[in-house]
Amino acid sequence: MGKKRKCALQVIMEDAGIEIDGQVESDTESEEDKAKKTPKKRTPRETRRTSRLERKKQDKYKEEEESKEEDICSQQNGTSKRKNYQRENKDGKKAGGGSRQRDKKAPTKDQKESENKEKKTSKNGKEGENKEGTDRKNSTSSDSSGEESLSEEELAMLMEQVEQKKKLISTMRNKPWRMVKKLSVLREAQAFVEKFEGALGKGKGKKLYAYKMMMAKKWVKFKRDFDNFKTQCIPWEMKIKEVESHFGSSVASYFIFLRWMYGVNLVLFGLIFGLVIIPEVLMGMPYGSMPRKTVPRAEQATAMDFSVLWDFEGYIKYSALFYGYYNNQRTIGWLKYRLPMAYFMVGISVFGYSLMVVIRSMARNANESTADGDDHNFIFSWKMFTSWDYLIGNPETADNKFASITTSFKESIVDEQESNKDENIHLRRFLRVLANLLIICCLCGSGYLIYFVVKRSQTFSKMQNVGWYERNEVEIVMSLLGMFCPPLFETIAALENYHPRIGLKWQLGRIFALFLGNLYTFLLALMDDVNEKLAEEDVVKNITHWTLLGHHNSSLRNGSAATPPPLDPADVPRGPCWETTVGIEFVRLTVSDILVTYITILVGDFIRACFVRFVNYCWCWDLEAGFPSYAEFDISGNVLGLVFNQGMIWMGSFYAPGLVGINVLRLLTSMYFQCWAVMSSNVPHARVFKASKSNNFYMGLLLLILFLSLLPVAYTIMSLPPSFDCGPFSGKKRMYEVIQETIELDFPLFVAKIFSYVANPGLIIPAILLMVLAIYYLNAVAEAYQRANTELKKKMQMQREEEKNKRNNKASTSPVLQDMEDLLTPSPKRETHPKQAEDKNMEPPGRTSPGGKQGKPAALNGSPRTGGRGAALSPPPPQRFVTQPPMLGVRAPYPGQLRPWRQPLGTVPGRGRGQPWYSQAAPYAPR
Amino acid sequence: QDCTFFTRKEILRLHGRYYEMAPNVVPMDYTRDPDVKLPMQLIINMPELKENPFKERIVLSFSEDGEGSLSFNDFVDMFSVLSEMAPRELKAIYAFKIYDFNTDNFICKSDLEQTLNKLTREELTEEEITLVCEKVIEEADMDGDGKLGFADFENMISKAPDFLSTFHIRI
């Protein structure tokens, strides 16, 4: 019998252990406190005494709370120790229990009774709350030693209650009560939990149980600390928050995007740096050991000049930053590191990783945006209630926010009015077509200009003694185009008269097209260049061959016995190495882009801001409000710049592994620089620009750019022959041959066979077909879901309309009935003050309560002061009082209203939802 | 701590802020549970609230005596509700209280007009204001009684995408 009971207890206890593990979170503050205050070791007896004492003066305040929380811990320790003590007693056949044991016998009964009471109360459900207080008093007077005599059922009941209390503690913060009430209820609950938690662990596993509890608490504390640590580790969080609080969330979104970019680039940098550059530098042949790693004789005199270095010629050109430096040795160093293979794989994985990251974050964003749901039902309401950003704490920002809210209201008013009328659609269409034509002309013109400039630069590059301008013409022209075209587009877009939001998208799309066109013209011109170089290479190859041969021959002729003096690597004639040229081109472009961006910020924002601020005192018109004013932070332009820069990095990183490093530096500096510039010299946007929605738009642009930058790289890898005398793939016909080589030489034969099978077109084409089919299927499924979604939305709308109509009809027929319905629909303000509850206790339900009477005149008077009093009396918003009293008389004749507090008669589907705390609060609602 | 969304450190910091506003009134220790309240005038001059057009309403909704004086409890309560971690439902309840200017537990037209005027600094014309108010009521009023009850308000606000991001104060 005893054994059996023990087993059952153990099971229960284990249950409790597990459940409690999940629930302890709310108690962890006690852990923190405990950690701060050095935990004193108390004997069990002391603990009990102090806890009792402390329970008496529980009504006190905050410091008290802390000490109490500490007390919880000590109490727990105490209980566990006590249990041990008891078990020893038990083992000693209870005979040797001594006086202590006898002392406890009297209260045992008491305890049991109280437990029984509690059992009843919990059966009675809601009535539990008040009685529990008394119960607890009983049980506190009796010491909690009578656990042995509890049956399993009672234990289970107790456990349930403890759980309930714990839940209450953890959800306490979600309740709209006054703090005072919260505190008092919290104390009650905590006391209850701390009291009876100990009672649950019994029998054999006591120690284990206590240990479990301890570990759970430790674990939770650790988790919390770790979370804190994690949030502290997020870089620039404070900076971004600061910007956010001044400029609203849209500007902050740019910085978050920048930070995200920085993270991605850091990973790319790690990949390239760790797997390509470091091994080459450490284990590859040193500088000057072979032609490709040496500056040619002709350039050596100027190779260290700053002007040369600035153009990424000279020593930089022949460094590990660029493709040409790498050797085509199959394995390097004692690790037998396969550098060419690694170079190739890293080049591919850079794209692979970027694609994965972009798509993943896009998917996440899409999830979030669909979760938000863009319902167009509440345009005005949302504007009214959610447009003010409570974060704003800066007068200027506040002014701007006021202005923008006003304009947005006006906009939507205009929209509202315009949705009805439709004037002169032909003129508008004509204007729009015209605008698009103009913009296409602009795009073509800029494309041609770039092509022309790049061509010209090729002729310049053949000439000697060209000036600074000629050398940097391409970059300058591209930057200028990037600077002046967007405003031009904006003026043209004014013709179109689009809605601002749509207009913004168009604008973004056009700038994107401009940049893209420029980039691709640049690429095409570069490709011409590359082809020329390839032709040149063939010639040089022969020359090199002949030179080497000639050298060899001459040395042979001179002295056959002596070994020929090796030809100095600097003297070997070499090919143009088109890969390095491309890499240099990209690096130059990136650097000039960085410079232009920074100078624009410095001049366009900072100097302007200084000028406006200080010259304003002695100027004929108001500079701050008038023409120059302060610069706005151009979010879209900045984001686009970032996106294009990233595209350039992706394209160039294959030819210039060091480019990613430069980019990391750039992002890092621009984070600080732009943060500073924004805070010091910009004013927030006048136009509302929603960050949350356009986020995926940016990501989409990024994906597009990624794909487009993948194309040229893939083309060069697959179909251009690599240079014969530089780079890791020299000597091969195509770059990808490095894979075949590795498979053939390093893997067993069957792998090569499998690979050849897999690479068979007969297998690839079906695979592609399969993928296409899968995409088609998934697309169809998604469409079906979407349709179902819209259908549901429509239904909801219909229902709403119906409801409205019904209501309106009712309102016209019988106001009384409508009042009834108002009464019946659940209002979330179920919570009433305990006082109120007591009042209700005395009177049968369905009668006017004094509180109600009191509330009614207050509402009638409409004086906020008395209303506020009512609110003060009842911690929740006093809605109950006001809505209820008039109906109280009517209520009686209707059945089912005897318990109007309890059951929502869910008449309106939209009403009952969104009140999850209602059910939690139910047990404590008045009866 | 269980009552709020703050950690112990944050509460202490809050108390620091509270203490700063009136160093001569606010005691540093609460062992004897003193009953200290700060008047609204002090609270709304906090930089976090200063620019807020609804600052009086915020303070009033959280004050226990209905006159705008905040005890430290109320003060913590206020920032707890306005913190990032507070759930949407809780925020909705208090938002409703804030926008309910005449505390009749309905947002009626006069409330809307006041809200609008505070939001736009009375730069809209009469017609525009009435138009907007009508639109709001038409959109959000589900039971057709010409004013917004809490259920209407919550239904509307629960779908608003920006509510959570805008209805919080960082302190």
Short mmCIF file of C-alpha atoms in Angstrom, two decimals, chain A residues 480-871:
data_model
loop_
_atom_site.label_atom_id
_atom_site.label_comp_id
_atom_site.label_asym_id
_atom_site.label_seq_id
_atom_site.Cartn_x
_atom_site.Cartn_y
_atom_site.Cartn_z
CA LEU A 480 27.33 62.94 -62.34
CA LEU A 481 24.63 61.02 -64.10
CA GLY A 482 23.64 59.41 -60.85
CA MET A 483 23.49 62.81 -59.25
CA PHE A 484 21.53 64.74 -61.84
CA CYS A 485 19.20 62.25 -63.41
CA PRO A 486 17.00 61.51 -60.41
CA PRO A 487 15.92 65.13 -59.93
CA LEU A 488 15.30 65.34 -63.65
CA PHE A 489 13.08 62.30 -63.40
CA GLU A 490 11.27 63.86 -60.53
CA THR A 491 10.45 66.95 -62.52
CA ILE A 492 9.27 64.84 -65.40
CA ALA A 493 7.22 62.72 -63.05
CA ALA A 494 5.39 65.84 -61.96
CA LEU A 495 3.71 65.71 -65.35
CA GLU A 496 2.15 62.39 -64.60
CA ASN A 497 0.23 63.41 -61.56
CA TYR A 498 0.33 60.04 -59.88
CA HIS A 499 -0.56 59.38 -56.32
CA PRO A 500 2.60 60.04 -54.31
CA ARG A 501 3.06 56.47 -53.23
CA ILE A 502 2.73 55.13 -56.75
CA GLY A 503 4.85 58.01 -57.96
CA LEU A 504 7.55 57.06 -55.55
CA LYS A 505 7.59 53.52 -56.84
CA TRP A 506 7.83 54.76 -60.39
CA GLN A 507 10.61 57.05 -59.42
CA LEU A 508 12.48 54.27 -57.71
CA GLY A 509 11.97 52.01 -60.68
CA ARG A 510 13.27 54.64 -63.05
CA ILE A 511 16.34 55.42 -61.04
CA PHE A 512 16.91 51.74 -60.81
CA ALA A 513 16.64 51.41 -64.57
CA LEU A 514 19.05 54.29 -64.99
CA PHE A 515 21.63 52.78 -62.71
CA LEU A 516 21.17 49.40 -64.23
CA GLY A 517 21.47 50.71 -67.76
CA ASN A 518 24.61 52.55 -66.83
CA LEU A 519 26.04 49.51 -65.16
CA TYR A 520 25.33 47.30 -68.11
CA THR A 521 26.67 49.73 -70.67
CA PHE A 522 29.72 49.92 -68.55
CA LEU A 523 29.90 46.15 -68.55
CA LEU A 524 29.43 45.92 -72.30
CA ALA A 525 32.16 48.42 -72.89
CA LEU A 526 34.31 46.49 -70.49
CA MET A 527 33.53 43.33 -72.40
CA ASP A 528 34.77 44.97 -75.60
CA ASP A 529 37.88 45.86 -73.73
CA VAL A 530 38.25 42.30 -72.55
CA ASN A 531 37.89 40.94 -76.06
CA GLU A 532 40.53 43.31 -77.27
CA LYS A 533 42.80 42.22 -74.48
CA LEU A 534 42.17 38.60 -75.35
CA ALA A 535 43.29 39.21 -78.88
CA GLU A 536 46.31 41.05 -77.59
CA GLU A 537 47.03 38.18 -75.30
CA ASP A 538 47.55 35.73 -78.10
CA VAL A 539 50.26 37.92 -79.51
CA VAL A 540 51.92 38.40 -76.18
CA LYS A 541 51.78 34.72 -75.50
CA ASN A 542 53.91 34.05 -78.51
CA ILE A 543 56.28 36.83 -77.58
CA THR A 544 56.65 35.48 -74.09
CA HIS A 545 57.21 32.04 -75.42
CA TRP A 546 59.84 33.27 -77.78
CA THR A 547 61.51 35.40 -75.18
CA LEU A 548 61.80 32.54 -72.80
CA LEU A 549 63.01 30.30 -75.53
CA GLY A 550 65.47 32.91 -76.73
CA HIS A 551 66.76 33.39 -73.24
CA HIS A 552 67.21 29.72 -72.84
CA ASN A 553 68.95 29.38 -76.14
CA SER A 554 71.23 32.29 -75.52
CA SER A 555 72.21 30.92 -72.17
CA LEU A 556 72.80 27.58 -73.78
CA ARG A 557 74.98 29.15 -76.39
CA ASN A 558 76.98 31.19 -73.92
CA GLY A 559 78.13 28.47 -71.69
CA SER A 560 76.79 24.99 -71.91
CA ALA A 561 78.26 23.90 -68.66
CA ALA A 562 77.03 26.72 -66.47
CA THR A 563 73.37 26.80 -65.58
CA PRO A 564 71.68 29.71 -67.29
CA PRO A 565 71.11 32.69 -64.99
CA PRO A 566 67.38 32.77 -64.42
CA LEU A 567 65.49 35.51 -66.14
CA ASP A 568 64.37 38.10 -63.66
CA PRO A 569 60.61 37.81 -63.20
CA ALA A 570 60.24 41.51 -63.69
CA ASP A 571 61.62 41.24 -67.17
CA VAL A 572 59.35 38.57 -68.53
CA PRO A 573 56.94 40.07 -71.01
CA ARG A 574 53.42 39.34 -69.97
CA GLY A 575 49.87 39.51 -71.17
CA PRO A 576 47.43 42.22 -70.21
CA CYS A 577 45.62 39.94 -67.74
CA TRP A 578 42.09 41.09 -68.42
CA GLU A 579 40.72 39.73 -65.13
CA THR A 580 42.84 42.07 -63.11
CA THR A 581 41.83 44.92 -65.37
CA VAL A 582 38.19 44.20 -64.73
CA GLY A 583 38.86 43.93 -61.02
CA ILE A 584 40.67 47.26 -60.99
CA GLU A 585 37.83 48.84 -62.87
CA PHE A 586 35.35 47.69 -60.26
CA VAL A 587 37.50 48.74 -57.36
CA ARG A 588 37.95 52.17 -58.87
CA LEU A 589 34.25 52.51 -59.41
CA THR A 590 33.53 51.51 -55.85
CA VAL A 591 36.04 53.88 -54.39
CA SER A 592 34.88 56.80 -56.47
CA ASP A 593 31.33 55.97 -55.50
CA ILE A 594 32.29 56.07 -51.85
CA LEU A 595 34.01 59.40 -52.29
CA VAL A 596 31.15 60.91 -54.20
CA THR A 597 28.67 59.75 -51.59
CA TYR A 598 30.67 61.16 -48.72
CA ILE A 599 31.38 64.42 -50.45
CA THR A 600 27.72 64.77 -51.31
CA ILE A 601 26.80 64.25 -47.72
CA LEU A 602 29.44 66.65 -46.54
CA VAL A 603 28.62 69.40 -49.00
CA GLY A 604 24.97 68.81 -49.69
CA ASP A 605 23.96 68.20 -46.12
CA PHE A 606 26.49 69.43 -43.65
CA ILE A 607 27.77 72.61 -45.32
CA ARG A 608 24.27 73.47 -46.35
CA ALA A 609 23.00 72.96 -42.86
CA CYS A 610 25.78 75.11 -41.46
CA PHE A 611 25.11 77.78 -44.02
CA VAL A 612 21.40 77.80 -43.36
CA ARG A 613 21.83 77.79 -39.64
CA PHE A 614 24.44 80.52 -39.31
CA VAL A 615 23.79 82.78 -42.26
CA ASN A 616 20.15 82.88 -41.41
CA TYR A 617 20.76 85.63 -38.88
CA CYS A 618 21.82 88.06 -41.59
CA TRP A 619 19.87 87.18 -44.67
CA CYS A 620 17.00 88.83 -46.41
CA TRP A 621 14.66 85.88 -46.26
CA ASP A 622 14.16 83.02 -43.93
CA LEU A 623 16.64 80.44 -45.04
CA GLU A 624 15.32 77.71 -42.80
CA ALA A 625 11.83 77.89 -44.13
CA GLY A 626 12.56 79.24 -47.57
CA PHE A 627 14.70 78.14 -50.46
CA PRO A 628 17.73 76.21 -49.30
CA SER A 629 16.37 75.01 -45.96
CA TYR A 630 17.81 71.82 -44.53
CA ALA A 631 18.30 68.67 -46.47
CA GLU A 632 15.97 65.79 -46.02
CA PHE A 633 17.35 62.36 -45.54
CA ASP A 634 16.83 60.75 -48.90
CA ILE A 635 15.91 57.23 -47.92
CA SER A 636 15.11 55.86 -51.34
CA GLY A 637 18.20 57.31 -52.94
CA ASN A 638 20.40 56.02 -50.18
CA VAL A 639 18.93 52.58 -50.31
CA LEU A 640 19.31 52.43 -54.05
CA GLY A 641 22.90 53.56 -53.76
CA LEU A 642 23.52 50.83 -51.26
CA VAL A 643 21.89 48.24 -53.46
CA PHE A 644 23.93 49.21 -56.48
CA ASN A 645 27.09 49.32 -54.56
CA GLN A 646 26.36 45.81 -53.42
CA GLY A 647 25.77 44.72 -56.99
CA MET A 648 29.15 46.10 -57.91
CA ILE A 649 30.72 44.20 -55.05
CA TRP A 650 29.14 40.98 -56.12
CA MET A 651 30.30 41.42 -59.66
CA GLY A 652 33.77 42.50 -58.80
CA SER A 653 34.57 40.17 -55.94
CA PHE A 654 35.49 37.35 -58.28
CA TYR A 655 38.18 39.42 -59.94
CA ALA A 656 39.23 41.42 -56.95
CA PRO A 657 38.97 39.43 -53.75
CA GLY A 658 39.96 42.48 -51.77
CA LEU A 659 36.92 44.40 -52.93
CA VAL A 660 34.72 42.95 -50.21
CA GLY A 661 37.16 44.19 -47.62
CA ILE A 662 36.92 47.68 -49.04
CA ASN A 663 33.17 47.41 -48.96
CA VAL A 664 33.14 46.29 -45.35
CA LEU A 665 35.19 49.34 -44.49
CA ARG A 666 32.86 51.51 -46.46
CA LEU A 667 29.75 50.22 -44.75
CA LEU A 668 31.36 50.57 -41.37
CA THR A 669 32.38 54.16 -41.92
CA SER A 670 29.16 55.13 -43.59
CA MET A 671 27.25 53.75 -40.64
CA TYR A 672 28.93 56.23 -38.35
CA PHE A 673 29.24 59.01 -40.86
CA GLN A 674 25.64 58.91 -41.97
CA CYS A 675 24.35 58.54 -38.46
CA TRP A 676 26.28 61.64 -37.57
CA ALA A 677 25.16 63.48 -40.70
CA VAL A 678 21.55 62.60 -40.14
CA MET A 679 21.58 63.66 -36.55
CA SER A 680 23.50 66.85 -37.17
CA SER A 681 22.22 68.26 -40.40
CA ASN A 682 19.07 66.65 -41.70
CA VAL A 683 15.41 67.17 -41.14
CA PRO A 684 12.87 64.39 -41.33
CA HIS A 685 10.82 63.74 -44.37
CA ALA A 686 7.78 65.77 -45.11
CA ARG A 687 6.37 62.95 -47.14
CA VAL A 688 5.30 59.87 -45.33
CA PHE A 689 7.29 56.94 -46.46
CA LYS A 690 6.24 53.70 -44.96
CA ALA A 691 9.19 51.59 -44.04
CA SER A 692 7.41 48.36 -43.39
CA LYS A 693 5.91 48.01 -46.79
CA SER A 694 8.74 49.12 -48.98
CA ASN A 695 11.19 46.86 -47.24
CA ASN A 696 10.49 43.96 -49.50
CA PHE A 697 10.67 46.27 -52.45
CA TYR A 698 14.26 47.00 -51.57
CA MET A 699 14.95 43.36 -51.10
CA GLY A 700 13.44 42.68 -54.47
CA LEU A 701 15.76 45.23 -56.01
CA LEU A 702 18.64 43.59 -54.25
CA LEU A 703 17.67 40.20 -55.58
CA LEU A 704 17.38 41.58 -59.09
CA ILE A 705 20.78 43.18 -58.83
CA LEU A 706 22.22 39.99 -57.47
CA PHE A 707 20.87 38.04 -60.37
CA LEU A 708 22.04 40.60 -62.88
CA SER A 709 25.51 40.68 -61.41
CA LEU A 710 25.59 36.92 -61.42
CA LEU A 711 25.11 36.87 -65.20
CA PRO A 712 28.34 38.52 -66.36
CA VAL A 713 30.41 36.62 -63.87
CA ALA A 714 28.88 33.34 -64.92
CA TYR A 715 29.44 34.27 -68.54
CA THR A 716 33.10 34.96 -68.02
CA ILE A 717 33.56 31.81 -66.05
CA MET A 718 31.85 29.61 -68.56
CA SER A 719 32.86 31.02 -71.90
CA LEU A 720 35.93 33.24 -71.75
CA PRO A 721 39.37 31.72 -71.63
CA PRO A 722 41.34 32.83 -68.59
CA SER A 723 44.59 34.70 -69.11
CA PHE A 724 47.49 32.46 -69.78
CA ASP A 725 49.95 33.96 -67.35
CA CYS A 726 48.02 35.22 -64.35
CA GLY A 727 45.41 34.07 -61.94
CA PRO A 728 44.64 30.71 -60.41
CA PHE A 729 43.14 29.32 -63.58
CA SER A 730 45.93 30.18 -65.97
CA GLY A 731 46.77 27.47 -68.40
CA LYS A 732 43.25 26.14 -68.56
CA LYS A 733 40.85 26.60 -71.41
CA ARG A 734 37.98 27.62 -69.18
CA MET A 735 37.82 28.48 -65.51
CA TYR A 736 35.39 25.78 -64.53
CA GLU A 737 37.81 23.12 -65.64
CA VAL A 738 39.32 23.35 -62.21
CA ILE A 739 36.42 21.29 -60.93
CA GLN A 740 36.85 18.58 -63.48
CA GLU A 741 40.51 18.48 -62.73
CA THR A 742 39.91 18.11 -59.02
CA ILE A 743 37.38 15.39 -59.53
CA GLU A 744 39.62 13.46 -61.81
CA LEU A 745 42.73 13.74 -59.74
CA ASP A 746 41.55 13.80 -56.16
CA PHE A 747 38.47 11.65 -56.03
CA PRO A 748 38.16 7.95 -56.67
CA LEU A 749 37.17 6.92 -60.12
CA PHE A 750 33.53 6.17 -59.47
CA VAL A 751 32.89 9.71 -58.24
CA ALA A 752 34.12 11.03 -61.54
CA LYS A 753 31.83 8.59 -63.27
CA ILE A 754 28.86 9.62 -61.21
CA PHE A 755 29.68 13.21 -61.89
CA SER A 756 29.84 12.65 -65.60
CA TYR A 757 26.47 10.96 -65.47
CA VAL A 758 24.95 13.76 -63.49
CA ALA A 759 26.38 16.35 -65.81
CA ASN A 760 24.82 14.57 -68.73
CA PRO A 761 22.27 16.77 -70.52
CA GLY A 762 19.92 13.83 -70.58
CA LEU A 763 19.69 14.15 -66.82
CA ILE A 764 19.88 17.88 -66.47
CA ILE A 765 17.06 18.70 -68.83
CA PRO A 766 14.52 16.48 -67.05
CA ALA A 767 15.67 17.91 -63.75
CA ILE A 768 15.04 21.43 -65.00
CA LEU A 769 11.67 20.35 -66.33
CA LEU A 770 10.82 18.87 -62.97
CA MET A 771 11.75 22.09 -61.26
CA VAL A 772 9.65 24.12 -63.62
CA LEU A 773 6.73 21.83 -62.97
CA ALA A 774 7.22 22.14 -59.25
CA ILE A 775 7.31 25.90 -59.52
CA TYR A 776 4.18 25.86 -61.59
CA TYR A 777 2.40 23.66 -59.11
CA LEU A 778 3.42 25.70 -56.11
CA ASN A 779 2.44 28.85 -57.89
CA ALA A 780 -0.97 27.44 -58.64
CA VAL A 781 -1.41 26.41 -55.03
CA ALA A 782 -0.40 29.83 -53.81
CA GLU A 783 -2.83 31.44 -56.18
CA ALA A 784 -5.61 29.23 -54.96
CA TYR A 785 -4.84 30.20 -51.40
CA GLN A 786 -4.83 33.80 -52.32
CA ARG A 787 -8.18 33.48 -53.98
CA ALA A 788 -9.57 31.75 -50.94
CA ASN A 789 -8.17 34.53 -48.85
CA THR A 790 -9.81 37.27 -50.83
CA GLU A 791 -12.99 35.28 -50.81
CA LEU A 792 -12.89 35.09 -47.06
CA LYS A 793 -12.17 38.76 -46.81
CA LYS A 794 -15.13 39.50 -49.00
CA LYS A 795 -17.29 37.33 -46.84
CA MET A 796 -16.18 39.09 -43.75
CA GLN A 797 -16.90 42.39 -45.36
CA MET A 798 -20.34 41.21 -46.33
CA GLN A 799 -21.00 40.00 -42.88
CA ARG A 800 -19.96 43.29 -41.50
CA GLU A 801 -22.24 45.15 -43.81
CA GLU A 802 -25.06 42.84 -42.93
CA GLU A 803 -24.43 43.35 -39.31
CA LYS A 804 -24.43 47.05 -39.79
CA ASN A 805 -27.66 46.99 -41.67
CA LYS A 806 -29.27 44.80 -39.10
CA ARG A 807 -28.15 47.10 -36.39
CA ASN A 808 -29.36 50.11 -38.17
CA ASN A 809 -32.74 48.58 -38.69
CA LYS A 810 -32.94 47.61 -35.11
CA ALA A 811 -31.87 51.00 -34.01
CA SER A 812 -34.68 52.49 -35.95
CA THR A 813 -37.27 50.01 -34.72
CA SER A 814 -36.54 49.57 -31.11
CA PRO A 815 -33.81 51.39 -29.31
CA VAL A 816 -34.52 49.30 -26.28
CA LEU A 817 -33.62 46.11 -28.05
CA GLN A 818 -30.45 47.65 -29.30
CA ASP A 819 -29.54 48.65 -25.83
CA MET A 820 -30.12 45.08 -24.89
CA GLU A 821 -27.71 43.87 -27.46
CA ASP A 822 -25.16 46.33 -26.31
CA LEU A 823 -25.50 44.89 -22.92
CA LEU A 824 -25.18 41.34 -24.09
CA THR A 825 -22.21 41.79 -26.29
CA PRO A 826 -19.22 41.03 -24.24
CA SER A 827 -17.29 43.96 -23.18
CA PRO A 828 -13.75 43.20 -22.23
CA LYS A 829 -14.04 45.27 -19.14
CA ARG A 830 -15.10 42.40 -17.00
CA GLU A 831 -12.77 43.23 -14.27
CA THR A 832 -14.16 44.93 -11.30
CA HIS A 833 -12.56 46.03 -8.20
CA PRO A 834 -12.65 43.65 -5.29
CA LYS A 835 -14.68 46.18 -3.42
CA GLN A 836 -17.18 46.12 -6.16
CA ALA A 837 -17.20 42.38 -6.01
CA GLU A 838 -17.93 42.45 -2.35
CA ASP A 839 -20.78 44.76 -2.93
CA LYS A 840 -22.12 42.36 -5.42
CA ASN A 841 -21.77 39.59 -2.96
CA MET A 842 -24.18 41.15 -0.62
CA GLU A 843 -26.79 41.67 -3.23
CA PRO A 844 -28.26 39.12 -5.51
CA PRO A 845 -27.10 39.47 -9.08
CA GLY A 846 -29.32 41.34 -11.44
CA ARG A 847 -29.90 44.20 -9.08
CA THR A 848 -28.46 47.58 -9.27
CA SER A 849 -25.27 47.73 -7.38
CA PRO A 850 -24.30 50.79 -5.45
CA GLY A 851 -21.29 51.12 -7.67
CA GLY A 852 -23.55 51.25 -10.65
CA LYS A 853 -25.69 53.93 -9.12
CA GLN A 854 -22.68 55.89 -8.32
CA GLY A 855 -21.36 55.56 -11.80
CA LYS A 856 -24.48 56.63 -13.52
CA PRO A 857 -24.77 60.15 -12.27
CA ALA A 858 -21.10 60.58 -12.85
CA ALA A 859 -21.52 59.73 -16.45
CA LEU A 860 -24.58 61.85 -16.76
CA ASN A 861 -22.87 64.81 -15.33
CA GLY A 862 -20.10 64.16 -17.72
CA SER A 863 -17.68 65.85 -15.42
CA PRO A 864 -14.33 64.23 -15.96
CA ARG A 865 -13.51 64.53 -12.36
CA THR A 866 -16.24 62.37 -10.98
CA GLY A 867 -15.77 60.07 -13.89
CA GLY A 868 -12.17 59.81 -12.92
CA ARG A 869 -13.23 59.00 -9.41
CA GLY A 870 -15.23 56.16 -10.73
CA ALA A 871 -12.22 55.01 -12.60
#
